[in-house]
């Protein structure tokens, strides 16, 4: 099974899907991940780990799955308070549980994810996804379900298994307004304006804690 998080930045909707999984609660995250992966790897240990980047993951997820962070496109409800305690949304998130599992009273739900490996200094943590969907796994492995740019080509874009079709259909394709090749629509324009207004200190405000503060909270 190949990785579904390979560092590509061209497919915003796919990144948003991963962002939703990691910043969502364990139950919801597992209901999706069990159709996509056998293991989840996270970078931990503070500094620039995955928890430090997590506010961006939540915002990217919300840009495609509107409502993930309520009515706030900046996802200010996903982060840490000034005393470094997590907001309720952060505390319930899969990423928070995976990164801090076994610390500060944090524990991952073992019926969803099982700790499989930690590196010597705890920078890398790997968890086994429990109750993986064999049907989805076999579907994804079947060459007949690959979409390639030409017969026999090595370049084959991925497809999501049928079990996730309803979830995938709920995505709203992101319109990057700086891209002049993309036709703008009213909803995308409104979302962009609200995001910029809040990040500029408008009603609702900017997220209380930055990525740097998130990193400090993880240390």
Short mmCIF file of C-alpha atoms in Angstrom, two decimals, residues 11 22 90 167 169 195:
data_model
loop_
_atom_site.label_atom_id
_atom_site.label_comp_id
_atom_site.label_asym_id
_atom_site.label_seq_id
_atom_site.Cartn_x
_atom_site.Cartn_y
_atom_site.Cartn_z
CA UNK A 11 -3.78 18.68 -4.94
CA UNK A 22 -5.76 14.76 11.60
CA UNK A 90 -7.60 20.55 19.70
CA UNK A 167 -17.60 11.84 2.08
CA UNK A 169 -18.54 14.30 -2.66
CA UNK A 195 -10.63 34.78 6.25
#
